[in-house]
Short mmCIF file of N, CA and C in Angstrom, two decimals:
data_model
loop_
_atom_site.label_atom_id
_atom_site.label_comp_id
_atom_site.label_asym_id
_atom_site.label_seq_id
_atom_site.Cartn_x
_atom_site.Cartn_y
_atom_site.Cartn_z
N UNK S 1 103.19 86.86 -178.82
CA UNK S 1 102.63 87.76 -177.82
C UNK S 1 102.49 89.15 -178.43
N UNK S 2 101.43 89.85 -178.08
CA UNK S 2 101.22 91.20 -178.54
C UNK S 2 101.03 92.16 -177.39
N UNK S 3 101.50 93.38 -177.58
CA UNK S 3 101.35 94.43 -176.59
C UNK S 3 100.74 95.63 -177.30
N UNK S 4 99.68 96.17 -176.73
CA UNK S 4 99.05 97.37 -177.28
C UNK S 4 99.29 98.53 -176.34
N UNK S 5 99.67 99.67 -176.92
CA UNK S 5 99.90 100.88 -176.13
C UNK S 5 99.12 102.02 -176.75
N UNK S 6 98.24 102.64 -175.97
CA UNK S 6 97.54 103.83 -176.41
C UNK S 6 98.43 105.00 -176.00
N UNK S 7 98.95 105.71 -177.00
CA UNK S 7 99.97 106.71 -176.74
C UNK S 7 99.55 108.08 -177.28
N UNK S 8 100.03 109.13 -176.64
CA UNK S 8 99.87 110.48 -177.15
C UNK S 8 101.04 110.71 -178.11
N UNK S 9 100.74 110.52 -179.41
CA UNK S 9 101.82 110.42 -180.39
C UNK S 9 101.29 110.70 -181.79
N UNK S 10 101.99 111.55 -182.52
CA UNK S 10 101.67 111.78 -183.93
C UNK S 10 102.48 110.80 -184.78
N UNK S 11 102.12 110.68 -186.04
CA UNK S 11 102.86 109.81 -186.95
C UNK S 11 104.31 110.27 -187.06
N UNK S 12 104.52 111.56 -187.17
CA UNK S 12 105.89 112.09 -187.27
C UNK S 12 106.71 111.75 -186.03
N UNK S 13 106.09 111.88 -184.85
CA UNK S 13 106.80 111.54 -183.61
C UNK S 13 107.10 110.04 -183.55
N UNK S 14 106.17 109.22 -184.02
CA UNK S 14 106.37 107.77 -184.07
C UNK S 14 107.59 107.45 -184.93
N UNK S 15 107.64 108.02 -186.12
CA UNK S 15 108.74 107.76 -187.04
C UNK S 15 110.07 108.23 -186.46
N UNK S 16 110.07 109.39 -185.83
CA UNK S 16 111.30 109.92 -185.23
C UNK S 16 111.76 109.06 -184.06
N UNK S 17 110.83 108.59 -183.24
CA UNK S 17 111.18 107.80 -182.06
C UNK S 17 111.65 106.39 -182.41
N UNK S 18 111.32 105.91 -183.60
CA UNK S 18 111.81 104.59 -184.02
C UNK S 18 113.31 104.59 -184.30
N UNK S 19 113.84 105.75 -184.65
CA UNK S 19 115.24 105.84 -185.05
C UNK S 19 116.22 105.21 -184.04
N UNK S 20 116.10 105.47 -182.72
CA UNK S 20 117.03 104.84 -181.78
C UNK S 20 116.92 103.30 -181.76
N UNK S 21 115.74 102.77 -182.08
CA UNK S 21 115.57 101.31 -182.08
C UNK S 21 116.23 100.65 -183.28
N UNK S 22 116.20 101.32 -184.44
CA UNK S 22 116.73 100.71 -185.66
C UNK S 22 118.11 101.24 -186.04
N UNK S 23 118.51 102.37 -185.46
CA UNK S 23 119.84 102.90 -185.72
C UNK S 23 119.95 103.81 -186.93
N UNK S 24 118.82 104.13 -187.54
CA UNK S 24 118.82 105.04 -188.69
C UNK S 24 117.40 105.57 -188.88
N UNK S 25 117.25 106.68 -189.61
CA UNK S 25 115.90 107.18 -189.87
C UNK S 25 115.06 106.15 -190.63
N UNK S 26 113.77 106.09 -190.32
CA UNK S 26 112.92 105.07 -190.94
C UNK S 26 112.09 105.61 -192.10
N UNK S 27 112.02 106.91 -192.25
CA UNK S 27 111.23 107.47 -193.34
C UNK S 27 109.75 107.46 -193.04
N UNK S 28 108.95 107.49 -194.09
CA UNK S 28 107.50 107.62 -193.99
C UNK S 28 106.85 106.24 -193.87
N UNK S 29 106.83 105.69 -192.65
CA UNK S 29 106.27 104.35 -192.42
C UNK S 29 105.23 104.40 -191.31
N UNK S 30 104.27 103.48 -191.37
CA UNK S 30 103.32 103.31 -190.27
C UNK S 30 103.52 101.95 -189.59
N UNK S 31 104.42 101.14 -190.16
CA UNK S 31 104.72 99.82 -189.58
C UNK S 31 106.15 99.46 -189.93
N UNK S 32 106.74 98.64 -189.06
CA UNK S 32 108.11 98.20 -189.29
C UNK S 32 108.29 96.84 -188.61
N UNK S 33 109.14 96.02 -189.19
CA UNK S 33 109.48 94.73 -188.59
C UNK S 33 110.96 94.73 -188.28
N UNK S 34 111.30 94.33 -187.07
CA UNK S 34 112.69 94.30 -186.63
C UNK S 34 113.11 92.87 -186.32
N UNK S 35 114.31 92.53 -186.69
CA UNK S 35 114.89 91.23 -186.35
C UNK S 35 115.63 91.41 -185.02
N UNK S 36 115.31 90.56 -184.06
CA UNK S 36 115.95 90.59 -182.75
C UNK S 36 116.93 89.42 -182.66
N UNK S 37 117.78 89.38 -181.63
CA UNK S 37 118.70 88.26 -181.49
C UNK S 37 118.02 86.89 -181.59
N UNK S 38 116.81 86.81 -181.07
CA UNK S 38 115.98 85.62 -181.21
C UNK S 38 114.60 86.08 -181.64
N UNK S 39 114.18 85.74 -182.83
CA UNK S 39 112.85 86.11 -183.31
C UNK S 39 112.79 87.52 -183.84
N UNK S 40 111.60 88.11 -183.78
CA UNK S 40 111.42 89.45 -184.30
C UNK S 40 110.20 90.12 -183.69
N UNK S 41 110.04 91.39 -184.04
CA UNK S 41 108.90 92.15 -183.54
C UNK S 41 108.38 93.03 -184.68
N UNK S 42 107.06 93.06 -184.82
CA UNK S 42 106.40 93.95 -185.76
C UNK S 42 105.77 95.08 -184.95
N UNK S 43 106.00 96.32 -185.39
CA UNK S 43 105.47 97.49 -184.69
C UNK S 43 104.55 98.22 -185.65
N UNK S 44 103.31 98.45 -185.22
CA UNK S 44 102.28 99.04 -186.08
C UNK S 44 101.72 100.30 -185.42
N UNK S 45 101.59 101.38 -186.19
CA UNK S 45 101.01 102.65 -185.75
C UNK S 45 99.62 102.79 -186.34
N UNK S 46 98.62 103.04 -185.48
CA UNK S 46 97.24 103.30 -185.94
C UNK S 46 96.77 104.59 -185.30
N UNK S 47 96.52 105.62 -186.10
CA UNK S 47 96.03 106.88 -185.51
C UNK S 47 94.66 106.69 -184.87
N UNK S 48 94.43 107.42 -183.81
CA UNK S 48 93.16 107.45 -183.11
C UNK S 48 92.73 108.92 -183.01
N UNK S 49 91.45 109.16 -182.74
CA UNK S 49 91.01 110.55 -182.59
C UNK S 49 91.80 111.26 -181.49
N UNK S 50 92.13 112.52 -181.73
CA UNK S 50 92.86 113.29 -180.73
C UNK S 50 91.94 113.59 -179.54
N UNK S 51 92.55 114.02 -178.46
CA UNK S 51 91.82 114.35 -177.24
C UNK S 51 92.07 115.82 -176.94
N UNK S 52 91.01 116.53 -176.63
CA UNK S 52 91.11 117.94 -176.28
C UNK S 52 91.04 118.05 -174.75
N UNK S 53 92.08 118.63 -174.16
CA UNK S 53 92.14 118.76 -172.71
C UNK S 53 91.80 120.19 -172.30
N UNK S 54 90.77 120.35 -171.53
CA UNK S 54 90.38 121.65 -171.02
C UNK S 54 90.00 122.65 -172.10
N UNK S 55 89.71 122.18 -173.29
CA UNK S 55 89.36 123.08 -174.38
C UNK S 55 90.53 123.86 -174.92
N UNK S 56 91.73 123.62 -174.41
CA UNK S 56 92.90 124.40 -174.80
C UNK S 56 93.99 123.60 -175.50
N UNK S 57 94.11 122.34 -175.15
CA UNK S 57 95.23 121.54 -175.63
C UNK S 57 94.71 120.33 -176.40
N UNK S 58 95.11 120.21 -177.65
CA UNK S 58 94.72 119.08 -178.48
C UNK S 58 95.87 118.09 -178.53
N UNK S 59 95.63 116.89 -178.00
CA UNK S 59 96.68 115.87 -177.92
C UNK S 59 96.44 114.77 -178.96
N UNK S 60 97.43 114.52 -179.82
CA UNK S 60 97.26 113.41 -180.77
C UNK S 60 97.28 112.09 -180.01
N UNK S 61 96.63 111.08 -180.60
CA UNK S 61 96.65 109.75 -179.99
C UNK S 61 96.85 108.71 -181.07
N UNK S 62 97.44 107.59 -180.66
CA UNK S 62 97.63 106.47 -181.57
C UNK S 62 97.68 105.19 -180.77
N UNK S 63 97.25 104.11 -181.41
CA UNK S 63 97.41 102.78 -180.86
C UNK S 63 98.65 102.19 -181.51
N UNK S 64 99.64 101.87 -180.69
CA UNK S 64 100.87 101.26 -181.19
C UNK S 64 100.86 99.81 -180.72
N UNK S 65 100.94 98.89 -181.68
CA UNK S 65 100.90 97.46 -181.38
C UNK S 65 102.25 96.84 -181.67
N UNK S 66 102.77 96.11 -180.72
CA UNK S 66 104.02 95.37 -180.88
C UNK S 66 103.66 93.88 -180.84
N UNK S 67 104.00 93.17 -181.91
CA UNK S 67 103.69 91.75 -182.00
C UNK S 67 105.01 90.98 -182.10
N UNK S 68 105.29 90.18 -181.09
CA UNK S 68 106.53 89.40 -181.05
C UNK S 68 106.32 88.04 -181.68
N UNK S 69 107.34 87.56 -182.37
CA UNK S 69 107.30 86.20 -182.90
C UNK S 69 108.61 85.49 -182.55
N UNK S 70 108.47 84.37 -181.87
CA UNK S 70 109.62 83.54 -181.48
C UNK S 70 110.63 84.28 -180.62
N UNK S 71 110.15 85.17 -179.75
CA UNK S 71 111.02 85.92 -178.84
C UNK S 71 110.75 85.44 -177.42
N UNK S 72 111.78 84.96 -176.71
CA UNK S 72 111.58 84.51 -175.33
C UNK S 72 111.08 85.66 -174.45
N UNK S 73 110.30 85.33 -173.41
CA UNK S 73 109.72 86.37 -172.54
C UNK S 73 110.74 87.37 -171.98
N UNK S 74 111.90 86.91 -171.58
CA UNK S 74 112.89 87.84 -171.02
C UNK S 74 113.38 88.84 -172.07
N UNK S 75 113.51 88.41 -173.33
CA UNK S 75 113.92 89.31 -174.39
C UNK S 75 112.78 90.25 -174.80
N UNK S 76 111.54 89.78 -174.69
CA UNK S 76 110.40 90.67 -174.93
C UNK S 76 110.41 91.80 -173.92
N UNK S 77 110.61 91.45 -172.66
CA UNK S 77 110.65 92.45 -171.60
C UNK S 77 111.78 93.44 -171.85
N UNK S 78 112.96 92.95 -172.21
CA UNK S 78 114.11 93.83 -172.48
C UNK S 78 113.82 94.76 -173.66
N UNK S 79 113.19 94.23 -174.71
CA UNK S 79 112.87 95.08 -175.86
C UNK S 79 111.83 96.14 -175.48
N UNK S 80 110.83 95.76 -174.70
CA UNK S 80 109.82 96.73 -174.27
C UNK S 80 110.44 97.85 -173.45
N UNK S 81 111.44 97.54 -172.66
CA UNK S 81 112.16 98.59 -171.92
C UNK S 81 112.87 99.53 -172.89
N UNK S 82 113.54 98.97 -173.91
CA UNK S 82 114.20 99.80 -174.93
C UNK S 82 113.18 100.65 -175.68
N UNK S 83 112.04 100.06 -176.03
CA UNK S 83 110.98 100.76 -176.72
C UNK S 83 110.50 101.95 -175.88
N UNK S 84 110.21 101.69 -174.61
CA UNK S 84 109.71 102.75 -173.73
C UNK S 84 110.74 103.87 -173.59
N UNK S 85 112.02 103.55 -173.52
CA UNK S 85 113.06 104.59 -173.45
C UNK S 85 113.12 105.39 -174.74
N UNK S 86 113.00 104.73 -175.87
CA UNK S 86 113.05 105.41 -177.17
C UNK S 86 111.88 106.37 -177.35
N UNK S 87 110.73 106.04 -176.77
CA UNK S 87 109.52 106.84 -176.94
C UNK S 87 109.27 107.78 -175.75
N UNK S 88 110.17 107.77 -174.78
CA UNK S 88 110.03 108.62 -173.60
C UNK S 88 110.29 110.08 -173.99
N UNK S 89 109.51 110.95 -173.40
CA UNK S 89 109.70 112.39 -173.62
C UNK S 89 109.98 113.07 -172.29
N UNK S 90 110.71 114.14 -172.37
CA UNK S 90 110.96 114.92 -171.16
C UNK S 90 109.73 115.69 -170.75
N UNK S 91 109.62 115.98 -169.52
CA UNK S 91 108.49 116.75 -169.02
C UNK S 91 108.98 117.77 -168.01
N UNK S 92 108.09 118.55 -167.55
CA UNK S 92 108.55 119.57 -166.63
C UNK S 92 107.57 119.91 -165.68
#
């Protein structure tokens, strides 16, 4: 199963946000494969053109693809929740 997320995210932010998922800094990567309790997941970062909002704010964008292999649906859902928490940003 694959999940695609169009995110407002730079490569640096992607790399930094992966750290909570893997438990250590990942360095200069655009893709990573993680071993899960059952199966694994490949996470791929693809930059997309940025979006300019109101002529004042330039927002980076990227397509982040998560491809699961041999992971039961309930564990996919649990990992996606962890992923979303790791990539969540505060707002105001």
